[in-house]
């Protein structure tokens, strides 16, 4: 059974850092992209970053480029999101998911499935 479980959220001051982890099971990051999405209160879900471990291709939303870095450890079946220089507008529940089909990539949430339960990230002074 495919499962994705997020961890690593928390509260941090502006300018701080957090690393999110997404532990996956029952599918291969070699062939399916793992992605991070977020949803703030009253806002639509937003694609943040995704990675296709087999090719090394990564994608980032413009709002996080240069601040966030996605990586994947295939041996541990885990996708990470290193978030630096955090801003209050990064406050949201962060979810990870996998693409529905092999070889898909990008940040279109409609192409992703098996969403995790989410982890809260709060950036506030």
Short mmCIF file of C-alpha atoms in Angstrom, two decimals:
data_model
loop_
_atom_site.label_atom_id
_atom_site.label_comp_id
_atom_site.label_asym_id
_atom_site.label_seq_id
_atom_site.Cartn_x
_atom_site.Cartn_y
_atom_site.Cartn_z
CA UNK A 1 0.00 0.00 0.00
CA UNK A 2 1.42 3.36 -1.03
CA UNK A 3 2.04 5.65 1.92
CA UNK A 4 3.66 9.04 2.34
CA UNK A 5 4.27 10.44 5.83
CA UNK A 6 5.52 13.97 6.41
CA UNK A 7 7.53 15.17 9.38
CA UNK A 8 9.74 18.06 10.39
CA UNK A 9 7.30 20.95 10.55
CA UNK A 10 7.30 23.44 13.37
CA UNK A 11 7.50 27.10 14.31
CA UNK A 12 10.43 29.26 13.34
CA UNK A 13 11.27 32.95 13.19
CA UNK A 14 11.62 34.77 9.87
CA UNK A 15 14.98 34.00 8.33
CA UNK A 16 15.13 30.62 10.00
CA UNK A 17 15.34 27.14 8.49
CA UNK A 18 13.45 23.86 8.66
CA UNK A 19 13.88 20.52 6.92
CA UNK A 20 10.80 18.51 6.03
CA UNK A 21 10.94 14.78 5.42
CA UNK A 22 8.53 12.60 3.47
CA UNK A 23 8.92 8.90 4.15
CA UNK A 24 7.48 6.86 1.30
CA UNK A 25 6.64 3.20 0.79
CA UNK A 26 5.42 0.81 -1.89
CA UNK A 27 6.66 2.74 -4.92
CA UNK A 28 9.99 3.75 -6.41
CA UNK A 29 11.29 7.29 -6.43
CA UNK A 30 13.30 6.15 -9.43
CA UNK A 31 10.21 6.26 -11.64
CA UNK A 32 7.72 8.49 -9.82
CA UNK A 33 8.26 12.09 -8.84
CA UNK A 34 7.87 13.10 -5.21
CA UNK A 35 6.46 16.55 -4.65
CA UNK A 36 5.81 19.07 -1.92
CA UNK A 37 2.71 21.22 -1.88
CA UNK A 38 1.38 23.69 0.66
CA UNK A 39 -1.92 25.25 1.61
CA UNK A 40 -2.33 28.33 3.73
CA UNK A 41 -5.65 29.20 5.40
CA UNK A 42 -8.07 30.65 2.88
CA UNK A 43 -5.76 29.98 -0.05
CA UNK A 44 -5.60 27.33 -2.74
CA UNK A 45 -3.06 24.54 -2.64
CA UNK A 46 0.25 25.57 -4.20
CA UNK A 47 2.95 23.40 -5.71
CA UNK A 48 6.26 24.08 -3.99
CA UNK A 49 8.81 21.65 -5.39
CA UNK A 50 9.15 18.20 -6.91
CA UNK A 51 11.91 15.79 -7.81
CA UNK A 52 12.30 12.83 -10.12
CA UNK A 53 15.10 10.94 -8.41
CA UNK A 54 15.83 8.75 -11.41
CA UNK A 55 16.73 11.72 -13.60
CA UNK A 56 17.60 14.29 -10.97
CA UNK A 57 15.10 16.74 -12.44
CA UNK A 58 13.81 19.22 -9.90
CA UNK A 59 11.11 21.86 -10.08
CA UNK A 60 10.46 24.86 -7.86
CA UNK A 61 7.75 27.45 -7.53
CA UNK A 62 9.09 30.93 -8.26
CA UNK A 63 8.23 31.96 -4.71
CA UNK A 64 10.76 29.51 -3.21
CA UNK A 65 13.55 29.43 -5.79
CA UNK A 66 16.92 30.10 -4.19
CA UNK A 67 15.57 29.45 -0.69
CA UNK A 68 14.26 25.87 -0.77
CA UNK A 69 16.07 22.74 -1.93
CA UNK A 70 14.47 19.36 -2.61
CA UNK A 71 16.38 16.09 -2.50
CA UNK A 72 15.66 12.38 -2.45
CA UNK A 73 17.39 9.47 -0.76
CA UNK A 74 16.36 6.43 -2.78
CA UNK A 75 17.90 4.00 -0.30
CA UNK A 76 15.72 5.46 2.46
CA UNK A 77 12.73 6.09 0.14
CA UNK A 78 12.55 9.58 1.55
CA UNK A 79 12.10 13.00 -0.03
CA UNK A 80 13.42 16.05 1.80
CA UNK A 81 12.64 19.74 1.55
CA UNK A 82 15.29 22.02 3.03
CA UNK A 83 13.71 25.42 3.64
CA UNK A 84 16.00 28.38 4.32
CA UNK A 85 15.39 32.10 4.71
CA UNK A 86 11.82 31.39 5.71
CA UNK A 87 9.26 34.16 5.43
CA UNK A 88 5.89 34.62 7.13
CA UNK A 89 4.23 33.95 3.78
CA UNK A 90 5.70 30.42 3.84
CA UNK A 91 3.32 29.61 6.71
CA UNK A 92 1.10 26.74 5.58
CA UNK A 93 0.40 23.05 5.95
CA UNK A 94 2.92 21.24 3.78
CA UNK A 95 1.94 18.00 2.05
CA UNK A 96 3.92 15.49 0.06
CA UNK A 97 2.55 13.34 -2.72
CA UNK A 98 3.69 11.18 -5.65
CA UNK A 99 2.86 11.42 -9.31
CA UNK A 100 0.08 9.13 -10.46
CA UNK A 101 1.96 7.85 -13.51
CA UNK A 102 5.55 6.85 -14.13
CA UNK A 103 7.61 9.53 -15.78
CA UNK A 104 5.30 12.41 -14.90
CA UNK A 105 6.90 15.48 -13.41
CA UNK A 106 6.26 19.13 -12.61
CA UNK A 107 4.08 20.90 -10.05
CA UNK A 108 0.55 20.28 -11.29
CA UNK A 109 -1.26 18.90 -8.28
CA UNK A 110 -3.70 17.16 -10.58
CA UNK A 111 -0.91 14.78 -11.59
CA UNK A 112 -0.21 13.76 -7.98
CA UNK A 113 -1.87 11.24 -5.67
CA UNK A 114 -1.44 9.48 -2.33
CA UNK A 115 -1.24 12.68 -0.32
CA UNK A 116 0.28 12.61 3.15
CA UNK A 117 -1.47 13.94 6.22
CA UNK A 118 0.48 17.21 6.16
CA UNK A 119 2.82 18.99 8.55
CA UNK A 120 2.36 22.54 9.82
CA UNK A 121 5.03 25.16 9.17
CA UNK A 122 4.61 28.47 10.97
CA UNK A 123 6.95 31.40 10.37
CA UNK A 124 6.39 34.21 12.82
CA UNK A 125 8.29 36.59 15.04
#
